XYZ file of C-alpha atoms in Angstrom:
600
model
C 45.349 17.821 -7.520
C 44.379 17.052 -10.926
C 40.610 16.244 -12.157
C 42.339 12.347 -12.686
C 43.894 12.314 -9.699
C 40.472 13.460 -7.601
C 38.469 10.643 -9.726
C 41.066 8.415 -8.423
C 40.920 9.691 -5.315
C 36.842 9.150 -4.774
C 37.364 5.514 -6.398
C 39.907 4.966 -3.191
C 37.417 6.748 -1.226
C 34.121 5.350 -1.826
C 32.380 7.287 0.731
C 32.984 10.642 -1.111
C 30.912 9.768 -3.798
C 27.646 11.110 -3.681
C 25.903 8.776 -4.842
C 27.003 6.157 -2.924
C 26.561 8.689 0.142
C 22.977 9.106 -0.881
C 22.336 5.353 -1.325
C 23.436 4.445 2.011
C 21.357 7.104 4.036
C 18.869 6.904 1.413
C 16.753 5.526 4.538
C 17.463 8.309 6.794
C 17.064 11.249 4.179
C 13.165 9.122 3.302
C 12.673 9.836 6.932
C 13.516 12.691 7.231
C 11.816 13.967 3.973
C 8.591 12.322 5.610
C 8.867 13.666 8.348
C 9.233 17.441 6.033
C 6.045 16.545 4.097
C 4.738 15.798 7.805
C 5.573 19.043 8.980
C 4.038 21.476 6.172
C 1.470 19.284 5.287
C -0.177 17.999 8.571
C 1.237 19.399 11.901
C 1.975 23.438 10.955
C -1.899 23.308 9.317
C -3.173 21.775 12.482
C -0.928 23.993 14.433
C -2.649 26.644 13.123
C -6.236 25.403 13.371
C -5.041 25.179 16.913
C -3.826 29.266 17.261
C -6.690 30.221 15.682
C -8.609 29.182 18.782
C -6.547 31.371 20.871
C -5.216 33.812 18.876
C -7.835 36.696 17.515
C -7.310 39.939 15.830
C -3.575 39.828 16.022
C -3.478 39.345 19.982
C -3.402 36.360 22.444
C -6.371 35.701 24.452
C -8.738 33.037 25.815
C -11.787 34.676 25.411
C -12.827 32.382 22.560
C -12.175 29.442 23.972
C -13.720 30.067 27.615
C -16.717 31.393 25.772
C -16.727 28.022 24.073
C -16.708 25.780 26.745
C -18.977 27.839 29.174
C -22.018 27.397 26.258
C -24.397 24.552 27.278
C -24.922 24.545 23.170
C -21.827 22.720 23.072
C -20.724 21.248 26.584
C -24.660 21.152 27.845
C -24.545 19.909 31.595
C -20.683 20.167 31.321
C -20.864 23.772 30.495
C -21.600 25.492 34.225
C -18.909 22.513 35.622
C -16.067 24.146 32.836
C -17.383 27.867 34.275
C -17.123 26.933 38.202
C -20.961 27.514 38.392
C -21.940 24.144 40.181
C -25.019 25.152 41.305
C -26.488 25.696 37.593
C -25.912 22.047 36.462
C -29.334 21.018 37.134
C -30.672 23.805 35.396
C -28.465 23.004 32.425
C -28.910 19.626 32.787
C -33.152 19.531 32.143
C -32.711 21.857 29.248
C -29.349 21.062 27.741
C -28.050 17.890 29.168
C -25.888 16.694 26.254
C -24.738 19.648 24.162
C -23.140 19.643 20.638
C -20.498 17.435 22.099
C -22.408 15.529 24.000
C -25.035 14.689 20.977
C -21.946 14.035 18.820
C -20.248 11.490 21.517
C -23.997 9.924 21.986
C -24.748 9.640 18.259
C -21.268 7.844 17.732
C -22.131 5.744 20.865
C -24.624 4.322 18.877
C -23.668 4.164 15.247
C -20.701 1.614 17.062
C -23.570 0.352 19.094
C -25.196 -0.755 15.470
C -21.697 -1.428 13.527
C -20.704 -3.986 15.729
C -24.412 -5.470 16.003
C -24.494 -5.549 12.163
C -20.669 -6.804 11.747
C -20.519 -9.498 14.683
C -22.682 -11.785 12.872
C -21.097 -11.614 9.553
C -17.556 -12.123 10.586
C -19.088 -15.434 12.115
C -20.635 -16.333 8.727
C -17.597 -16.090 6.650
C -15.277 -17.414 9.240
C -17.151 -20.286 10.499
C -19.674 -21.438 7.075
C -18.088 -22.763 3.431
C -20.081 -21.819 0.743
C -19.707 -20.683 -2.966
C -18.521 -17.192 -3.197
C -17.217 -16.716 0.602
C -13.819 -15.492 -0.568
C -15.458 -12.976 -2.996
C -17.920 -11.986 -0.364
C -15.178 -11.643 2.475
C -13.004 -9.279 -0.015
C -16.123 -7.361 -0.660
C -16.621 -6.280 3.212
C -14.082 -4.068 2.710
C -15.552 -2.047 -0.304
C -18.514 0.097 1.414
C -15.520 1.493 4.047
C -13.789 2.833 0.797
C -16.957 4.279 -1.020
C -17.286 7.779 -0.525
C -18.975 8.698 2.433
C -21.474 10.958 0.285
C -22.029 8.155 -2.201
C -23.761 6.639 0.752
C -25.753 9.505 1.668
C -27.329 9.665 -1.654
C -27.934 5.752 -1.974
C -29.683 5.679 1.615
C -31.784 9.201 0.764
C -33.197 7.309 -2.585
C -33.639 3.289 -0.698
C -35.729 4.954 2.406
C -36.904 7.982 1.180
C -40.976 8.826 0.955
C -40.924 7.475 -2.603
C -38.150 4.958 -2.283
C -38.217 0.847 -2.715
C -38.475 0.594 1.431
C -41.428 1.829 1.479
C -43.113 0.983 -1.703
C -42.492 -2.810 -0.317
C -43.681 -1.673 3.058
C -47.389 0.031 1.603
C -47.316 -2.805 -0.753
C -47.209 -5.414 2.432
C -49.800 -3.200 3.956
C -47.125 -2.584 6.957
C -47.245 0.983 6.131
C -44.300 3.884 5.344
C -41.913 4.687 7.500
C -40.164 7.852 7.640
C -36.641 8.013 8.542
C -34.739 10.599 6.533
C -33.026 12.955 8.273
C -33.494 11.463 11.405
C -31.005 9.907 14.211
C -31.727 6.580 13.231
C -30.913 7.198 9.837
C -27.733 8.549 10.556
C -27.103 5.412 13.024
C -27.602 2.710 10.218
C -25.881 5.007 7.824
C -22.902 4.957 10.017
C -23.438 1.096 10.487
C -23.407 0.688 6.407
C -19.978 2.253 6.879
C -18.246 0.711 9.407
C -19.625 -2.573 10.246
C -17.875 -3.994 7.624
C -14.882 -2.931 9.257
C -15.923 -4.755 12.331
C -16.478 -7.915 10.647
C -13.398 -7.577 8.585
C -10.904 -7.426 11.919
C -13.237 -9.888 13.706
C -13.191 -12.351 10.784
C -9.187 -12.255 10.661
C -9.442 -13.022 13.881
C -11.931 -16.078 13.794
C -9.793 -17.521 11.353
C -6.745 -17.225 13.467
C -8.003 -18.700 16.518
C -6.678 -22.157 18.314
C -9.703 -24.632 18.245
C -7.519 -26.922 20.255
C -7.896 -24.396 23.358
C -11.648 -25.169 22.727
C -11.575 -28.525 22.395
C -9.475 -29.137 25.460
C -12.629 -26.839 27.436
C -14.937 -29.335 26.018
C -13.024 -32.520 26.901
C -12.702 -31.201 30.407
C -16.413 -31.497 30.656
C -17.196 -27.599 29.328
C -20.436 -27.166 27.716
C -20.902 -25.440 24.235
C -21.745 -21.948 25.738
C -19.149 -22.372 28.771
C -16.373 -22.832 25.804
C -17.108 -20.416 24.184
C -17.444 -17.740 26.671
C -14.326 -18.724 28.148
C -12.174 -19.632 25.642
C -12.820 -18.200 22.445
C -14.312 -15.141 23.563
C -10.956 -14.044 24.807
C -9.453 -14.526 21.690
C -12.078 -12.642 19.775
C -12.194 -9.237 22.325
C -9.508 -7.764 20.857
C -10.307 -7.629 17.235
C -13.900 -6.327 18.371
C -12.553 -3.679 20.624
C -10.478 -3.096 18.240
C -13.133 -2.821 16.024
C -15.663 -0.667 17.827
C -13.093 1.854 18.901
C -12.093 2.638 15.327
C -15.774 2.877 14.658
C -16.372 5.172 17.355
C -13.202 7.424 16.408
C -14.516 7.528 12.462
C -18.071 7.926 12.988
C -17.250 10.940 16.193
C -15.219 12.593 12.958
C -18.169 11.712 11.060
C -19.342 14.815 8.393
C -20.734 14.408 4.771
C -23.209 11.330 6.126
C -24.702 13.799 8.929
C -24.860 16.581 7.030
C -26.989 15.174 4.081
C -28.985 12.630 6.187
C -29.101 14.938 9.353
C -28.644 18.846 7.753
C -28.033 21.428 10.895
C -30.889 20.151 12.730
C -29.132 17.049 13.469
C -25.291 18.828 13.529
C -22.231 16.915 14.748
C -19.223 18.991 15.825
C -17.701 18.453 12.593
C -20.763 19.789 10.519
C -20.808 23.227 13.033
C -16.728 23.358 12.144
C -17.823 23.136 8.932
C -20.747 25.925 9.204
C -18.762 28.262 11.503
C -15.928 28.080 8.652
C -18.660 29.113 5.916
C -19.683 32.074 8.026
C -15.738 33.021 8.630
C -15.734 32.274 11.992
C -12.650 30.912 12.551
C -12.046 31.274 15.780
C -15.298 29.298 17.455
C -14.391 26.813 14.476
C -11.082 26.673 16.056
C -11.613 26.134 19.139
C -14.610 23.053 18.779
C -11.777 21.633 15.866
C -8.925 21.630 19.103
C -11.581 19.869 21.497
C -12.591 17.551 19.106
C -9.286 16.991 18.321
C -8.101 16.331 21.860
C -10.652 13.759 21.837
C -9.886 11.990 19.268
C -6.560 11.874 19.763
C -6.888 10.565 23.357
C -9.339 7.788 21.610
C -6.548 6.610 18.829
C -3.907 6.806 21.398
C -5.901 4.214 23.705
C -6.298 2.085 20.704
C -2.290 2.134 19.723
C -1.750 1.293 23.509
C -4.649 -1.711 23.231
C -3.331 -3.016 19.958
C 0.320 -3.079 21.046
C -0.424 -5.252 24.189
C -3.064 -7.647 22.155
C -0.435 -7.882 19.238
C 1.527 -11.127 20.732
C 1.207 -14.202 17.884
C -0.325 -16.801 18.235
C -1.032 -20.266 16.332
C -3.517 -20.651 13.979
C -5.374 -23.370 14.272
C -9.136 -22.275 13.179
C -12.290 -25.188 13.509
C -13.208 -26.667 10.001
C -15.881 -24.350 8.771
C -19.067 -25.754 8.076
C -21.114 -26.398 4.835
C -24.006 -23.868 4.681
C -26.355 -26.608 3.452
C -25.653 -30.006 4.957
C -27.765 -33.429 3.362
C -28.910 -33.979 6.690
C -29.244 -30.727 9.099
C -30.373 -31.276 12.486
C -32.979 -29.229 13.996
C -30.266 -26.418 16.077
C -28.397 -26.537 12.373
C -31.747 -25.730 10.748
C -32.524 -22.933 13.081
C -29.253 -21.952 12.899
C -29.301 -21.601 8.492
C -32.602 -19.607 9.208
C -30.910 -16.990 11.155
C -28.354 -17.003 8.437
C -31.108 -16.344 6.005
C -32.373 -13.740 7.867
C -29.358 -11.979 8.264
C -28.901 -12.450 4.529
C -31.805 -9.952 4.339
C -30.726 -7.310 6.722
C -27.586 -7.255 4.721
C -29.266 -6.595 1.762
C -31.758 -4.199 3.004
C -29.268 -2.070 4.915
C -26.199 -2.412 2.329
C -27.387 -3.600 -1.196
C -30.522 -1.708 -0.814
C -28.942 2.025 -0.736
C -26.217 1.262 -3.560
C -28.665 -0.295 -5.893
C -31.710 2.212 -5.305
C -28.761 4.930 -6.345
C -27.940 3.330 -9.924
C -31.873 2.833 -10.492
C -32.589 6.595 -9.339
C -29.971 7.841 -11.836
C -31.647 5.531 -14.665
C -35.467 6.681 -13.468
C -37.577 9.622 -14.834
C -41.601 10.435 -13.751
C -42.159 8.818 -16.647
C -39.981 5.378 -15.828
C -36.582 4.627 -17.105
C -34.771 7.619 -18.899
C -30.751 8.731 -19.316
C -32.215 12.150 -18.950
C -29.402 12.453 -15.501
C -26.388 11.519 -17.959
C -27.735 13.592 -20.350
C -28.109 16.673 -17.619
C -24.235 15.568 -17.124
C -23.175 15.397 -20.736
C -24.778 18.949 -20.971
C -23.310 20.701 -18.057
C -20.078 19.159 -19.349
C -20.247 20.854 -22.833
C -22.965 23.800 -22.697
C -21.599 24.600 -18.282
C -20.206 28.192 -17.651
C -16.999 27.968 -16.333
C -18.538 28.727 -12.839
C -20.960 25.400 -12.820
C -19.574 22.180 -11.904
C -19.106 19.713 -14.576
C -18.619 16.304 -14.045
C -16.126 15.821 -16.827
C -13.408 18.070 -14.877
C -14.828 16.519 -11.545
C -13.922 13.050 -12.769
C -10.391 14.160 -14.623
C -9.518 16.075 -11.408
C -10.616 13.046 -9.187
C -8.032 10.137 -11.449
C -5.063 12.960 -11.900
C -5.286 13.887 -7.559
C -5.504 9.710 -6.825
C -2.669 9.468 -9.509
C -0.321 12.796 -7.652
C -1.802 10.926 -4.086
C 0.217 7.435 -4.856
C 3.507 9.600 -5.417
C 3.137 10.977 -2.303
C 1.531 8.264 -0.299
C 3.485 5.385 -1.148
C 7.173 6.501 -0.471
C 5.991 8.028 3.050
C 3.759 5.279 3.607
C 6.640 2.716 3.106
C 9.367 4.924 4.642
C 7.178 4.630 8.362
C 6.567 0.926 7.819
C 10.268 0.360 7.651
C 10.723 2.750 10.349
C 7.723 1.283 12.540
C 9.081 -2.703 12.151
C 12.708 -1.632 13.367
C 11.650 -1.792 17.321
C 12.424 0.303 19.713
C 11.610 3.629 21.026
C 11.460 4.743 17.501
C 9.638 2.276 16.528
C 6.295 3.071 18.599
C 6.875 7.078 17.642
C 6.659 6.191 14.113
C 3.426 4.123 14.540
C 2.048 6.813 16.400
C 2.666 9.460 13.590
C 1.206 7.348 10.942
C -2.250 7.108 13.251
C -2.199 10.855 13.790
C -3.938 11.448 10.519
C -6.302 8.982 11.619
C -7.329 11.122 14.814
C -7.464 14.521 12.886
C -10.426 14.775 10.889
C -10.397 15.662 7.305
C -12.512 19.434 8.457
C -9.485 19.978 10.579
C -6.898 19.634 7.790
C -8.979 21.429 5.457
C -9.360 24.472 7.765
C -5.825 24.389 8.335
C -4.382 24.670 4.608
C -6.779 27.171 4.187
C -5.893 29.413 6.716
C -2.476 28.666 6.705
C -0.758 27.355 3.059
C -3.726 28.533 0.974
C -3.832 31.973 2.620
C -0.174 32.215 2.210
C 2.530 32.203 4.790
C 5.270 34.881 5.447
C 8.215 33.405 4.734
C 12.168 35.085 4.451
C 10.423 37.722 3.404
C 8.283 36.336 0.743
C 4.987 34.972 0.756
C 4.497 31.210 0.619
C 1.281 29.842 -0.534
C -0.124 26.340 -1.447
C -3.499 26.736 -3.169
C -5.873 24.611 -5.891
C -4.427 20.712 -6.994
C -1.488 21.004 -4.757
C -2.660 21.817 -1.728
C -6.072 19.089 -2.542
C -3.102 16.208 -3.278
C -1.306 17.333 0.091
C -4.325 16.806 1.907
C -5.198 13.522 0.323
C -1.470 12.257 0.960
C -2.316 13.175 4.592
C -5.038 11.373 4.585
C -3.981 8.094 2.610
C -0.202 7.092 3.366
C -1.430 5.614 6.877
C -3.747 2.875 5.074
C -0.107 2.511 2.901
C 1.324 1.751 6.796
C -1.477 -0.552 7.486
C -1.167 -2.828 4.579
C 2.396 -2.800 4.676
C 3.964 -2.954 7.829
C 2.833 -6.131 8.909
C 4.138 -7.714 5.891
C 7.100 -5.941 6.981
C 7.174 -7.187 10.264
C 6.450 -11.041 9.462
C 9.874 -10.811 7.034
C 12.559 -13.314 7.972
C 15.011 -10.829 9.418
C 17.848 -13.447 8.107
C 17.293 -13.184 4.736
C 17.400 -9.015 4.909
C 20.874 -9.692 6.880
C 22.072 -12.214 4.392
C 21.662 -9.307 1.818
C 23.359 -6.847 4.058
C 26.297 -9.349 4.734
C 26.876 -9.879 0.874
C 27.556 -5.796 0.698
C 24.029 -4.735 -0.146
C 23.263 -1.206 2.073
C 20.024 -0.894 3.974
C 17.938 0.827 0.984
C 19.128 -1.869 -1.318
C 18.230 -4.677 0.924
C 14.863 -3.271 1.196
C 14.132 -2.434 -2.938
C 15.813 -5.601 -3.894
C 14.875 -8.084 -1.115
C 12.142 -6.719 1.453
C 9.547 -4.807 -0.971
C 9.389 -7.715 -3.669
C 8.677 -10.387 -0.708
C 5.500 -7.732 0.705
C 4.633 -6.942 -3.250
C 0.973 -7.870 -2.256
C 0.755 -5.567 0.497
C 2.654 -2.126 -1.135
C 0.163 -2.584 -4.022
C -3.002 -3.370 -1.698
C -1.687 0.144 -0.051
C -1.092 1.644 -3.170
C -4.898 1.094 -4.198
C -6.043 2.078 -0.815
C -4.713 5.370 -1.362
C -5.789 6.009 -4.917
C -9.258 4.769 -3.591
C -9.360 7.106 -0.513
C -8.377 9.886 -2.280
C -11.355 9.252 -5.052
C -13.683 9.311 -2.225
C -12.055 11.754 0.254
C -14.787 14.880 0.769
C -14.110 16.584 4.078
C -11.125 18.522 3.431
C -11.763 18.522 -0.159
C -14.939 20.844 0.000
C -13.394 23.528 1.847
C -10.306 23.341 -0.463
C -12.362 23.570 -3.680
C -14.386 25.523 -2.511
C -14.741 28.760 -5.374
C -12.073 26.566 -7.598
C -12.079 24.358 -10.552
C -10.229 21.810 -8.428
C -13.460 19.906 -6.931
C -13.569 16.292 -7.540
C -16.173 13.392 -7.792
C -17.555 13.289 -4.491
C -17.748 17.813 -4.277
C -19.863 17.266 -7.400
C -22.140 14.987 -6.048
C -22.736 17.542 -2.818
C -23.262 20.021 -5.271
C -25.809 18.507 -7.660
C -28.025 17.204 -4.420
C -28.958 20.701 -4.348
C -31.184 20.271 -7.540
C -35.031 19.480 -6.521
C -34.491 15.713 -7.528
C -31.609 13.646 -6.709
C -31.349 12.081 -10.442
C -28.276 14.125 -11.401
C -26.373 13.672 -7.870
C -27.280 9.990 -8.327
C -26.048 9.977 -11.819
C -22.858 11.310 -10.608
C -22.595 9.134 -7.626
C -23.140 6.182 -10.499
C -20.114 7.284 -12.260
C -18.090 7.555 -8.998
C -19.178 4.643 -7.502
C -18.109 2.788 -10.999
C -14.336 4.344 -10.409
C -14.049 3.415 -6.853
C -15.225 -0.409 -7.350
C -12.479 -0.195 -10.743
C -10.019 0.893 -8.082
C -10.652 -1.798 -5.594
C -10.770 -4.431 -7.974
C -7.286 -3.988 -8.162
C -7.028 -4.082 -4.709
C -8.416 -7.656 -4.901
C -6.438 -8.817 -8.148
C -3.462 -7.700 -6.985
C -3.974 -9.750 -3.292
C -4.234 -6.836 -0.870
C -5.720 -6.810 2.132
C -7.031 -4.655 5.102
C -5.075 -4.833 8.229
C -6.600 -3.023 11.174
């Protein structure tokens, strides 16, 4: 056949070109690309954090992990039950009663404890009170859950440290100091800072989203205030708070950079003895605590998927009128009520404004008072640094080129599983749960695993694969980012009238088109709120980050901030954290220009 006649040939025969072919399983090859990037990126590492545990000098054996779970240092009181020695609980149990995992589970217990305490009443203040600057305030509760989790370490060592503003007002009230560095409670509100504005993001959605008429029905049946509420809107609040709390409980068990600079090894977390046991190349304890904490984890998120699928049925909206924060004529219960307003107005600004701000004014103070001696110390180590010192110019460069390389690899997955998640069907509720995974596997875990698997090279055909420095730091922020891409854009997805998508298909448009010509533009909003997510996340991402970097000039913001705390004041590390926390608040201003929101 002639080169003519085969042209002719593929115009009779559409379906032989490729690139028709390609744009009508363009759907299927995303998946299954994802699902690739899944593979190499996420599941082999964690695969082999997993051997690891049982696999030691070449040979198979569970000598590791039956050590592991026989030490009442880890499993306390659990420890002789795991070992079949009954009769040595009690002995355990008055000297070692909780364990590492125990102490981990109990510290978490309480940070959710304290989120939901601290969120609870500010999800009630924007959703049920109108005042000036609600809308800013309520897209604001989602900025401390994207700050970088060391960011907040250093802002909460400088507010309530011996010599911070806490206690200066405290002497100056004659109250006295109070000491709570490197403590349990300071860990607790830390965690709080951190995650009850989650809470009261998911709870506020769901104020706002309630039916008042259910309410008002209660009442006209002769219900009192408390009666109607308990009864009727409670329901319809539980599941956002569960929801809530569990999350918490999940993020702050996986907790890391918070308890190791506000709680060092004296207050260690399973995730901060992963991370120590991984410094002194002991990979296979690390192992085996990274596979229990896993298991845990995952067990957690999986309850949650299970939770939020049977809550997710719609409902009306039909919210009550919120009320002005300062009537003309306030009764005495609305008085009392604006004074516990006020008051909470002042936790929230002693136990989130207080850390952030006392960070910017510890970067601009000296002994002597205010000084740019920090930035200088930066601007210095930036152009006078040996190559092996960390200088914040490269930290920062590094930081804005990995977010940039984290959006190419975040968003296409990200979208891919939200098209795959809103089909329904079996597949459906597998792809939902393999966007969460990441969720459930900390950022330690992931780290280990590159490292001992793509960074130390992998035998492959006979060659030797490895994934080291800025690629294997932008695989693990992809990792970590592309579910928040899900999050943001799957419900869009889902609330998309299905008729228009199959008006699009009926006028000869394939799948792939249909969705890039028709589905993306009417979810715009959400892609973009994902797409900042992700570049935020990976700004702020430390955990797998510092055992990536680790000996490389690939560290980023929030490595150099762990690195300069070091020095015998925090100015520099606060300096730094300035000049992240100035990036990160740039990043999720677009977030809010652009309309995106958080959806839990």
């Amino acid at each position: 056949m002639t080169r003519d006649g085969e042209t002719a040939g593929r115009r009779e025969r559409p379906d032989l070109d490729p690139s028709v072919w390609l744009e009508r399983h363009a759907l299927g090859v995303l998946g299954v690309a994802t699902a690739a990037v899944l593979l190499v990126v996420f599941y082999y590492p964690v695969l082999t954090v997993f051997a690891d545990a049982v696999r030691v000098g070449g040979a198979w054996t569970l000598d590791v992990v039956v050590e592991v779970l026989t030490d009442p240092f880890y499993f306390g009181a659990l420890a002789p039950i795991f070992a079949g020695e009954f009769g040595e609980v009690g002995a355990v149990a008055a000297e070692s009663p909780l364990g590492l995992f125990g102490f981990t589970a109990y510290q978490a217990l309480l940070s959710t404890i304290a989120s939901v305490l601290l969120g609870l009443p500010g999800a009630y203040v924007l959703s049920r009170y109108e005042f000036p600057g609600r809308r800013t305030i309520r897209s604001l509760t989602i900025l401390p859950f994207v700050m970088p989790s060391i960011m907040v370490a250093i802002g909460f060592v400088a507010f309530f440290g011996t010599n911070g503003p806490l206690n200066a007002a405290l002497t100056a009230l004659g109250v006295g100091q109070v000491n709570l560095l490197f403590t349990l409670e300071a860990i607790v509100v830390a965690h709080a800072f951190y995650n009850a504005p989650l809470v009261a993001r998911v709870t506020t959605a769901a104020w706002e989203s309630v039916d008042a008429r259910m309410v008002e029905t209660a009442r006209s049946l002769g219900a009192n205030p408390w009666y109607a509420f308990r009864d009727v809107l409670a329901p319809q609040l539980l599941p956002a708070v569960l929801t809530g709390a569990l999350l918490t409980f999940v993020f702050t068990f996986m907790s890391f950079p918070i308890v190791l600079a506000l709680g060092g090894f004296q207050l260690a977390t399973v995730e901060v003895w992963v991370y120590s046991l991984v410094q002194e190349l002991e990979y296979a304890e690390a192992a085996t605590l990274a596979v229990a904490e896993t298991a845990v984890s995952l067990a957690l998120t999986y309850a949650y998927l299970r939770y939020e699928a049977r809550e997710s049925g719609g409902r009306t909206a039909n919210p009550p009128p919120r009320k002005r924060l300062f009537p003309d004529s306030p009764s005495l219960l609305a008085a009392v009520e604006r004074v516990g307003v006020v008051a909470y107005a002042l936790v929230v600004a002693v136990v989130f404004v207080g850390p952030i701000a006392s960070m910017v004014v510890e970067s601009l103070t000296g002994p002597s008072g205010l000084t740019l001696q920090y930035y200088q110390f930066l601007v210095q180590r930036q152009v006078e640094g040996a190559s092996f010192q960390t200088k914040p110019g490269v930290a920062v460069r590094n930081s804005l080129v990995f977010g940039a390389a984290t959006l190419l690899v975040a968003l296409p997955m990200g979208v891919t599983v939200s098209v795959l998640t809103t089909r329904g069907g079996r597949g459906s509720r597998l792809a939902d749960a393999a966007a969460m995974a990441p969720l459930a596997v900390s950022g330690v875990v992931v780290g280990l695993g590159m490292l001992r698997g793509l960074v130390f090279g992998v035998e492959l055909f006979g060659a030797r694969l490895r994934v080291t420095g800025p690629v294997a730091i932008v695989a693990a922020h992809g990792v970590a980012a592309y579910p928040f891409v899900v999050r943001n854009v799957a419900p869009l997805l889902g609330g998309v009238d299905r008729s228009v998508v199959e008006s699009a298909r009926a006028l000869g448009a394939t799948r792939v088109r249909a969705l890039l010509d028709v589905e993306l533009p009417l979810v715009a909003s959400g892609v973009a709120a994902g797409a900042a997510f992700a570049f935020a996340i990976s700004v702020g991402e430390f955990d797998s980050t510092v055992i990536l970097a680790t000996g490389s000039s690939s560290y980023t913001m929030p490595v150099a901030v762990e690195r300069y705390i070091g020095n015998r004041t925090l100015g520099p590390a606060s300096a730094m954290g300035t000049v992240l926390l100035v990036v990160t608040s740039v990043s999720f201003v677009i977030v809010d220009r652009l309309g995106g929101r958080w959806e839990a």
